[in-house]
Amino acid sequence: MDAPVPKAAASAPVPTGYFRWEPEEDDVLICRAVREETHDVKTFVFAPRHRRQFEFVSGQFLTFEFEIGGEIIHRCYTISSPPTRPDTVAITVKRVPGGPVSNWLHDEFQPGMMLKATVPMGVFSWSGMQATKYLFISGGSGITPMMSMTRASFDLALISDIAFVHAARSPADIVFRDELDFMAKRNRSIRPTFIVEDDAPRETWSGYRGRIDGAKLAMICPDFRDRTVFVCGPAPFMRAVKTTLKEAGFDMSRYHQESFNFDDFTEAAQDEITEATEEIDSGVRVFQLEFAKTGRTIECPEGMTVLEAARRAGMRLPSSCSKGLCGTCKSKLTSGSVEMKHGGGIRQREIDAGMALLCCSRPKTDLVIER
């Protein structure tokens, strides 16, 4: 006879006793496997070039360096594997039409090939929490951080109550569907529910349809107001979920949201550009920012970050976390100086070489930037 879902839970898993992957050590990873999850999603499994184990917490991300077409590109990908399997680390990537990195990974990257990556970073995690009940809500490839948490809970046989709601376009687009069903059959405290918008060519969907709203959430997880919620997915998806929870009277102090844009930086996938409709205060000092590769020169008022000034001027620069964590916006300054307060996304030797994170760099002089 199946046991009921337990009412108490241990704290979230934080693996200990593993060798740290130090940032100043060899940061080259070797691809050990490539796994097809859906028609447009693949998982890439990596191991360190020199034998040691990874130390991270579920929900963290890696920033990879890619050389594609002679250009260096940095991208952040959340770790989809759990910290309970420390010999390898995996990322799960959706192919984005026109996206240079995701298409290169899907078409060209193979086991045995190597990439440079930073140490795991990020604070979107349940590590250390003492909550007894969780609600994970994900859309599309935003499933990856929650999958890392769920896998860790399953591996450690934690008595955690996890309601896992995942939204996808069709049954064929549900990432990790079989694995989540497998875990649910063997651990009654893990309860996945899938919501799709359309049928798949070979499957007529009999479950929940449409988009997540208050009525569906109440049917799927009647006690959602009592849970700690983690949300990850495309920006419009997360905004809709957040609004739904607020309107339902959810205590937003227990709401956690990943802030990354997981897609490649294409015209359609980049963050929305901030429109500069206001005039710059005439009493504020204004610096000139010259972008050497594009030939553009823009103005940046004192106290504003380079990235924000570029966005206001209609420029589309690579960025992801906007917190100085990921390194996606890392750029070379060939002239000028900035005040930079970062969160670990750049090394001292890179700063010494004239690199800066544009998302958290405020000009102190006019600048020339290699972009």
Short mmCIF file of C-alpha atoms in Angstrom, two decimals:
data_model
loop_
_atom_site.label_atom_id
_atom_site.label_comp_id
_atom_site.label_asym_id
_atom_site.label_seq_id
_atom_site.Cartn_x
_atom_site.Cartn_y
_atom_site.Cartn_z
CA MET A 1 0.00 0.00 0.00
CA ASP A 2 1.38 3.41 -0.99
CA ALA A 3 2.26 5.74 1.84
CA PRO A 4 0.71 9.22 1.91
CA VAL A 5 2.79 12.27 1.12
CA PRO A 6 4.78 13.07 4.29
CA LYS A 7 3.96 16.26 6.12
CA ALA A 8 7.49 17.12 7.25
CA ALA A 9 10.63 17.71 5.25
CA ALA A 10 14.34 17.88 5.74
CA SER A 11 16.19 20.96 4.63
CA ALA A 12 17.26 21.16 0.99
CA PRO A 13 20.42 19.25 0.07
CA VAL A 14 23.78 20.94 0.05
CA PRO A 15 26.52 18.42 -0.87
CA THR A 16 29.69 18.68 1.19
CA GLY A 17 33.05 16.98 1.21
CA TYR A 18 33.74 17.46 -2.51
CA PHE A 19 36.88 19.01 -3.97
CA ARG A 20 36.18 22.61 -4.86
CA TRP A 21 36.47 23.68 -8.47
CA GLU A 22 38.60 26.74 -7.83
CA PRO A 23 38.29 29.69 -10.26
CA GLU A 24 42.04 30.13 -10.61
CA GLU A 25 42.56 26.48 -11.55
CA ASP A 26 42.14 24.89 -14.96
CA ASP A 27 38.65 25.93 -16.13
CA VAL A 28 38.46 23.70 -19.21
CA LEU A 29 35.63 21.16 -19.29
CA ILE A 30 35.44 18.10 -21.55
CA CYS A 31 32.10 17.02 -23.00
CA ARG A 32 31.41 13.41 -22.01
CA ALA A 33 27.94 12.97 -23.53
CA VAL A 34 25.25 14.67 -25.59
CA ARG A 35 21.67 13.53 -24.96
CA GLU A 36 18.60 14.44 -26.98
CA GLU A 37 15.75 15.41 -24.66
CA THR A 38 13.20 16.66 -27.24
CA HIS A 39 13.29 17.60 -30.92
CA ASP A 40 14.92 20.95 -30.07
CA VAL A 41 16.48 20.40 -26.63
CA LYS A 42 19.75 18.62 -25.83
CA THR A 43 21.67 17.96 -22.62
CA PHE A 44 25.47 18.33 -22.61
CA VAL A 45 27.39 16.48 -19.87
CA PHE A 46 30.83 17.76 -18.85
CA ALA A 47 33.71 16.63 -16.65
CA PRO A 48 36.79 18.60 -15.55
CA ARG A 49 39.89 18.04 -17.68
CA HIS A 50 41.81 17.08 -14.53
CA ARG A 51 40.07 14.70 -12.16
CA ARG A 52 38.25 16.46 -9.34
CA GLN A 53 34.65 16.95 -8.34
CA PHE A 54 32.25 19.83 -8.72
CA GLU A 55 30.84 21.69 -5.73
CA PHE A 56 27.70 23.73 -6.33
CA VAL A 57 24.11 24.04 -5.15
CA SER A 58 21.02 23.35 -7.24
CA GLY A 59 19.92 26.42 -9.17
CA GLN A 60 23.37 27.81 -9.92
CA PHE A 61 24.69 28.47 -13.42
CA LEU A 62 27.91 28.28 -15.44
CA THR A 63 29.19 30.93 -17.84
CA PHE A 64 30.80 29.33 -20.91
CA GLU A 65 33.19 30.85 -23.42
CA PHE A 66 32.53 29.93 -27.05
CA GLU A 67 34.61 30.73 -30.12
CA ILE A 68 32.23 30.75 -33.07
CA GLY A 69 33.14 32.18 -36.46
CA GLY A 70 36.25 33.80 -35.01
CA GLU A 71 34.25 35.65 -32.35
CA ILE A 72 34.36 35.03 -28.58
CA ILE A 73 30.87 34.75 -27.10
CA HIS A 74 29.91 34.19 -23.46
CA ARG A 75 26.66 32.51 -22.47
CA CYS A 76 25.14 31.47 -19.12
CA TYR A 77 23.45 28.11 -18.69
CA THR A 78 21.85 26.83 -15.51
CA ILE A 79 23.12 23.47 -14.29
CA SER A 80 20.45 20.81 -14.80
CA SER A 81 22.32 17.99 -13.03
CA PRO A 82 22.19 17.69 -9.22
CA PRO A 83 25.07 18.33 -6.80
CA THR A 84 24.58 14.75 -5.58
CA ARG A 85 26.36 13.57 -8.76
CA PRO A 86 29.58 15.60 -8.43
CA ASP A 87 31.79 13.87 -11.00
CA THR A 88 30.02 15.55 -13.90
CA VAL A 89 27.92 18.62 -14.54
CA ALA A 90 25.23 19.03 -17.20
CA ILE A 91 23.48 21.87 -18.99
CA THR A 92 20.29 21.54 -21.05
CA VAL A 93 20.01 23.82 -24.07
CA LYS A 94 17.06 24.65 -26.29
CA ARG A 95 17.76 25.46 -29.94
CA VAL A 96 16.78 29.07 -30.63
CA PRO A 97 16.13 30.03 -34.28
CA GLY A 98 18.98 32.30 -35.32
CA GLY A 99 20.81 31.87 -32.01
CA PRO A 100 24.53 31.50 -32.70
CA VAL A 101 25.44 29.52 -29.58
CA SER A 102 22.48 27.16 -29.23
CA ASN A 103 22.60 26.23 -32.92
CA TRP A 104 26.36 25.65 -32.78
CA LEU A 105 25.95 23.41 -29.74
CA HIS A 106 23.17 21.40 -31.36
CA ASP A 107 24.87 21.07 -34.76
CA GLU A 108 28.60 21.00 -34.05
CA PHE A 109 29.40 20.18 -30.44
CA GLN A 110 30.27 16.55 -29.75
CA PRO A 111 31.67 14.36 -26.93
CA GLY A 112 35.39 14.89 -26.55
CA MET A 113 35.27 18.59 -27.39
CA MET A 114 36.25 21.15 -24.75
CA LEU A 115 34.95 24.50 -23.49
CA LYS A 116 36.09 27.06 -20.96
CA ALA A 117 33.70 27.83 -18.10
CA THR A 118 33.59 29.79 -14.89
CA VAL A 119 32.94 28.26 -11.49
CA PRO A 120 29.23 27.79 -10.63
CA MET A 121 27.55 31.02 -9.53
CA GLY A 122 24.10 32.32 -8.68
CA VAL A 123 21.72 32.60 -5.73
CA PHE A 124 18.51 31.10 -7.17
CA SER A 125 18.50 28.05 -4.91
CA TRP A 126 16.66 26.31 -2.11
CA SER A 127 19.96 25.56 -0.36
CA GLY A 128 19.65 26.00 3.38
CA MET A 129 15.90 26.56 3.38
CA GLN A 130 13.85 24.81 6.03
CA ALA A 131 10.54 24.87 4.16
CA THR A 132 8.46 21.71 4.28
CA LYS A 133 6.53 22.19 1.03
CA TYR A 134 7.64 23.53 -2.34
CA LEU A 135 5.93 24.55 -5.56
CA PHE A 136 8.15 24.59 -8.65
CA ILE A 137 6.67 26.36 -11.69
CA SER A 138 8.63 26.31 -14.94
CA GLY A 139 8.09 27.11 -18.58
CA GLY A 140 10.10 25.69 -21.49
CA SER A 141 13.83 25.44 -20.82
CA GLY A 142 13.28 27.20 -17.48
CA ILE A 143 12.82 23.71 -16.07
CA THR A 144 16.58 23.24 -15.59
CA PRO A 145 17.17 24.72 -12.09
CA MET A 146 14.08 23.00 -10.70
CA MET A 147 15.20 19.73 -12.27
CA SER A 148 18.51 19.99 -10.44
CA MET A 149 16.66 20.51 -7.14
CA THR A 150 14.24 17.64 -7.79
CA ARG A 151 16.99 15.23 -8.81
CA ALA A 152 18.92 16.06 -5.63
CA SER A 153 15.83 15.47 -3.50
CA PHE A 154 15.24 12.14 -5.23
CA ASP A 155 18.87 11.01 -4.89
CA LEU A 156 18.96 11.79 -1.18
CA ALA A 157 15.47 10.36 -0.53
CA LEU A 158 14.50 13.58 1.22
CA ILE A 159 11.07 13.76 2.77
CA SER A 160 10.26 16.89 0.79
CA ASP A 161 6.83 17.70 -0.61
CA ILE A 162 7.45 18.99 -4.16
CA ALA A 163 4.59 20.00 -6.43
CA PHE A 164 6.20 20.50 -9.86
CA VAL A 165 4.17 22.34 -12.53
CA HIS A 166 5.72 22.59 -15.98
CA ALA A 167 4.27 24.38 -19.01
CA ALA A 168 5.17 23.51 -22.62
CA ARG A 169 3.85 24.12 -26.13
CA SER A 170 2.90 20.47 -26.73
CA PRO A 171 3.50 17.01 -25.23
CA ALA A 172 6.49 16.65 -27.57
CA ASP A 173 8.06 19.74 -25.97
CA ILE A 174 7.95 18.54 -22.36
CA VAL A 175 11.58 18.31 -21.26
CA PHE A 176 12.45 15.49 -18.81
CA ARG A 177 8.91 14.13 -18.96
CA ASP A 178 9.85 10.45 -18.60
CA GLU A 179 12.36 11.11 -15.82
CA LEU A 180 9.91 13.17 -13.79
CA ASP A 181 7.27 10.45 -14.16
CA PHE A 182 9.89 7.87 -13.10
CA MET A 183 10.80 9.82 -9.96
CA ALA A 184 7.14 10.40 -9.11
CA LYS A 185 6.40 6.66 -9.24
CA ARG A 186 9.16 5.92 -6.76
CA ASN A 187 8.82 8.92 -4.48
CA ARG A 188 5.28 9.99 -3.66
CA SER A 189 6.49 13.38 -2.42
CA ILE A 190 7.46 14.40 -5.97
CA ARG A 191 4.31 15.24 -7.98
CA PRO A 192 4.80 16.59 -11.51
CA THR A 193 1.97 18.12 -13.52
CA PHE A 194 2.26 19.21 -17.14
CA ILE A 195 0.27 21.92 -18.92
CA VAL A 196 0.40 22.22 -22.71
CA GLU A 197 -1.14 24.57 -25.25
CA ASP A 198 -1.54 22.19 -28.21
CA ASP A 199 -1.52 18.52 -29.14
CA ALA A 200 1.62 16.93 -30.56
CA PRO A 201 1.55 15.38 -34.06
CA ARG A 202 1.55 11.90 -32.52
CA GLU A 203 -0.19 12.56 -29.21
CA THR A 204 -3.54 14.03 -28.26
CA TRP A 205 -3.18 15.61 -24.83
CA SER A 206 -5.70 14.62 -22.17
CA GLY A 207 -4.27 16.69 -19.32
CA TYR A 208 -4.34 20.38 -18.47
CA ARG A 209 -4.36 22.79 -21.43
CA GLY A 210 -3.73 26.47 -21.94
CA ARG A 211 -1.72 28.75 -19.72
CA ILE A 212 -1.22 28.74 -15.96
CA ASP A 213 -3.89 30.74 -14.14
CA GLY A 214 -5.37 30.87 -10.67
CA ALA A 215 -8.08 28.29 -11.40
CA LYS A 216 -5.64 25.71 -12.78
CA LEU A 217 -3.19 26.33 -9.96
CA ALA A 218 -5.91 25.75 -7.36
CA MET A 219 -6.88 22.46 -8.99
CA ILE A 220 -3.31 21.22 -9.40
CA CYS A 221 -2.03 22.35 -6.01
CA PRO A 222 -4.88 23.43 -3.67
CA ASP A 223 -2.47 24.39 -0.88
CA PHE A 224 -0.16 26.52 -3.07
CA ARG A 225 -0.55 29.48 -0.69
CA ASP A 226 1.22 27.43 2.01
CA ARG A 227 4.26 26.58 -0.12
CA THR A 228 7.60 28.13 -0.99
CA VAL A 229 7.51 28.91 -4.71
CA PHE A 230 10.31 28.84 -7.29
CA VAL A 231 9.57 30.13 -10.80
CA CYS A 232 11.72 30.03 -13.93
CA GLY A 233 10.99 30.48 -17.63
CA PRO A 234 10.68 33.17 -20.31
CA ALA A 235 10.16 36.69 -18.94
CA PRO A 236 6.47 36.96 -20.01
CA PHE A 237 5.78 33.57 -18.41
CA MET A 238 7.33 34.62 -15.10
CA ARG A 239 5.45 37.93 -15.10
CA ALA A 240 2.16 36.10 -15.65
CA VAL A 241 2.85 33.59 -12.86
CA LYS A 242 3.88 36.34 -10.45
CA THR A 243 0.70 38.30 -11.20
CA THR A 244 -1.43 35.18 -10.73
CA LEU A 245 0.11 34.48 -7.33
CA LYS A 246 -0.24 38.08 -6.17
CA GLU A 247 -3.90 38.20 -7.19
CA ALA A 248 -4.48 34.94 -5.31
CA GLY A 249 -3.15 36.46 -2.08
CA PHE A 250 0.10 34.50 -2.00
CA ASP A 251 2.72 35.67 0.51
CA MET A 252 5.38 36.97 -1.92
CA SER A 253 8.10 36.75 0.71
CA ARG A 254 8.14 33.03 -0.20
CA TYR A 255 8.40 33.73 -3.93
CA HIS A 256 11.71 33.13 -5.74
CA GLN A 257 12.30 33.89 -9.41
CA GLU A 258 15.25 33.33 -11.70
CA SER A 259 16.12 36.53 -13.53
CA PHE A 260 18.06 35.17 -16.49
CA ASN A 261 17.13 35.37 -20.13
CA PHE A 262 17.92 31.78 -21.10
CA ASP A 263 17.61 32.29 -24.86
CA ASP A 264 20.42 33.22 -27.22
CA PHE A 265 20.82 36.91 -27.88
CA THR A 266 19.02 37.37 -31.20
CA GLU A 267 16.72 40.16 -32.33
CA ALA A 268 13.71 38.31 -30.96
CA ALA A 269 15.25 36.89 -27.80
CA GLN A 270 17.10 39.81 -26.28
CA ASP A 271 15.82 41.84 -23.38
CA GLU A 272 13.49 44.66 -24.30
CA ILE A 273 15.28 47.91 -24.91
CA THR A 274 14.61 50.75 -22.49
CA GLU A 275 13.30 53.71 -24.41
CA ALA A 276 15.00 56.99 -23.53
CA THR A 277 12.18 59.51 -23.70
CA GLU A 278 13.35 61.80 -20.95
CA GLU A 279 15.95 64.52 -21.31
CA ILE A 280 19.20 64.16 -19.42
CA ASP A 281 19.40 66.59 -16.52
CA SER A 282 21.62 69.46 -17.64
CA GLY A 283 23.26 69.51 -14.23
CA VAL A 284 24.60 65.96 -14.52
CA ARG A 285 28.02 65.27 -15.99
CA VAL A 286 27.83 63.33 -19.25
CA PHE A 287 30.53 61.00 -20.61
CA GLN A 288 31.11 59.92 -24.22
CA LEU A 289 31.15 56.16 -24.83
CA GLU A 290 32.72 55.09 -28.12
CA PHE A 291 32.12 51.51 -29.31
CA ALA A 292 35.12 50.77 -31.50
CA LYS A 293 33.76 47.88 -33.58
CA THR A 294 30.40 49.41 -34.42
CA GLY A 295 31.67 52.97 -34.70
CA ARG A 296 28.88 54.31 -32.50
CA THR A 297 29.34 56.98 -29.87
CA ILE A 298 26.68 57.51 -27.20
CA GLU A 299 26.25 59.61 -24.08
CA CYS A 300 26.18 58.22 -20.55
CA PRO A 301 25.21 60.43 -17.60
CA GLU A 302 27.25 60.14 -14.45
CA GLY A 303 26.01 57.31 -12.20
CA MET A 304 24.46 55.26 -15.01
CA THR A 305 25.93 51.90 -16.06
CA VAL A 306 27.39 51.48 -19.52
CA LEU A 307 24.87 48.73 -20.30
CA GLU A 308 21.88 50.91 -19.37
CA ALA A 309 23.20 53.81 -21.43
CA ALA A 310 23.66 51.51 -24.41
CA ARG A 311 20.13 50.17 -24.07
CA ARG A 312 18.69 53.67 -23.86
CA ALA A 313 20.54 54.50 -27.07
CA GLY A 314 18.94 51.51 -28.81
CA MET A 315 22.04 49.29 -28.79
CA ARG A 316 21.69 45.57 -28.20
CA LEU A 317 24.62 44.30 -26.16
CA PRO A 318 24.96 40.77 -24.77
CA SER A 319 23.87 40.61 -21.14
CA SER A 320 22.17 38.18 -18.84
CA CYS A 321 22.17 38.61 -15.07
CA SER A 322 22.69 42.41 -14.91
CA LYS A 323 24.22 41.84 -11.47
CA GLY A 324 27.91 41.39 -12.26
CA LEU A 325 27.69 37.64 -11.76
CA CYS A 326 27.71 35.87 -15.10
CA GLY A 327 30.32 37.64 -17.23
CA THR A 328 28.17 37.73 -20.38
CA CYS A 329 28.67 41.49 -20.84
CA LYS A 330 32.44 41.35 -20.24
CA SER A 331 34.20 43.78 -22.59
CA LYS A 332 37.62 45.31 -23.18
CA LEU A 333 38.16 48.98 -22.32
CA THR A 334 40.85 50.42 -24.57
CA SER A 335 40.58 53.88 -23.05
CA GLY A 336 39.10 55.41 -19.91
CA SER A 337 38.19 54.16 -16.45
CA VAL A 338 35.06 52.97 -14.67
CA GLU A 339 33.76 52.30 -11.19
CA MET A 340 32.80 48.64 -11.13
CA LYS A 341 31.06 46.81 -8.28
CA HIS A 342 30.64 43.22 -9.47
CA GLY A 343 29.38 39.99 -7.96
CA GLY A 344 32.23 37.69 -8.96
CA GLY A 345 31.73 37.53 -12.72
CA ILE A 346 35.22 38.80 -13.53
CA ARG A 347 38.68 37.85 -12.28
CA GLN A 348 41.29 40.28 -10.99
CA ARG A 349 43.70 39.39 -13.78
CA GLU A 350 40.99 40.27 -16.31
CA ILE A 351 40.40 43.61 -14.60
CA ASP A 352 44.16 44.23 -14.69
CA ALA A 353 44.05 43.50 -18.45
CA GLY A 354 41.44 46.21 -18.98
CA MET A 355 38.27 44.10 -18.99
CA ALA A 356 35.02 45.30 -17.39
CA LEU A 357 31.46 44.12 -16.85
CA LEU A 358 29.28 46.68 -18.60
CA CYS A 359 26.21 45.89 -16.47
CA CYS A 360 27.85 47.17 -13.30
CA SER A 361 30.42 49.63 -14.65
CA ARG A 362 29.80 53.37 -14.28
CA PRO A 363 32.11 55.67 -16.28
CA LYS A 364 34.51 57.96 -14.46
CA THR A 365 35.86 59.31 -17.77
CA ASP A 366 35.05 59.07 -21.47
CA LEU A 367 35.44 55.47 -22.68
CA VAL A 368 36.48 53.52 -25.75
CA ILE A 369 35.00 50.01 -25.66
CA GLU A 370 35.88 47.10 -27.94
CA ARG A 371 32.29 46.33 -28.97
#
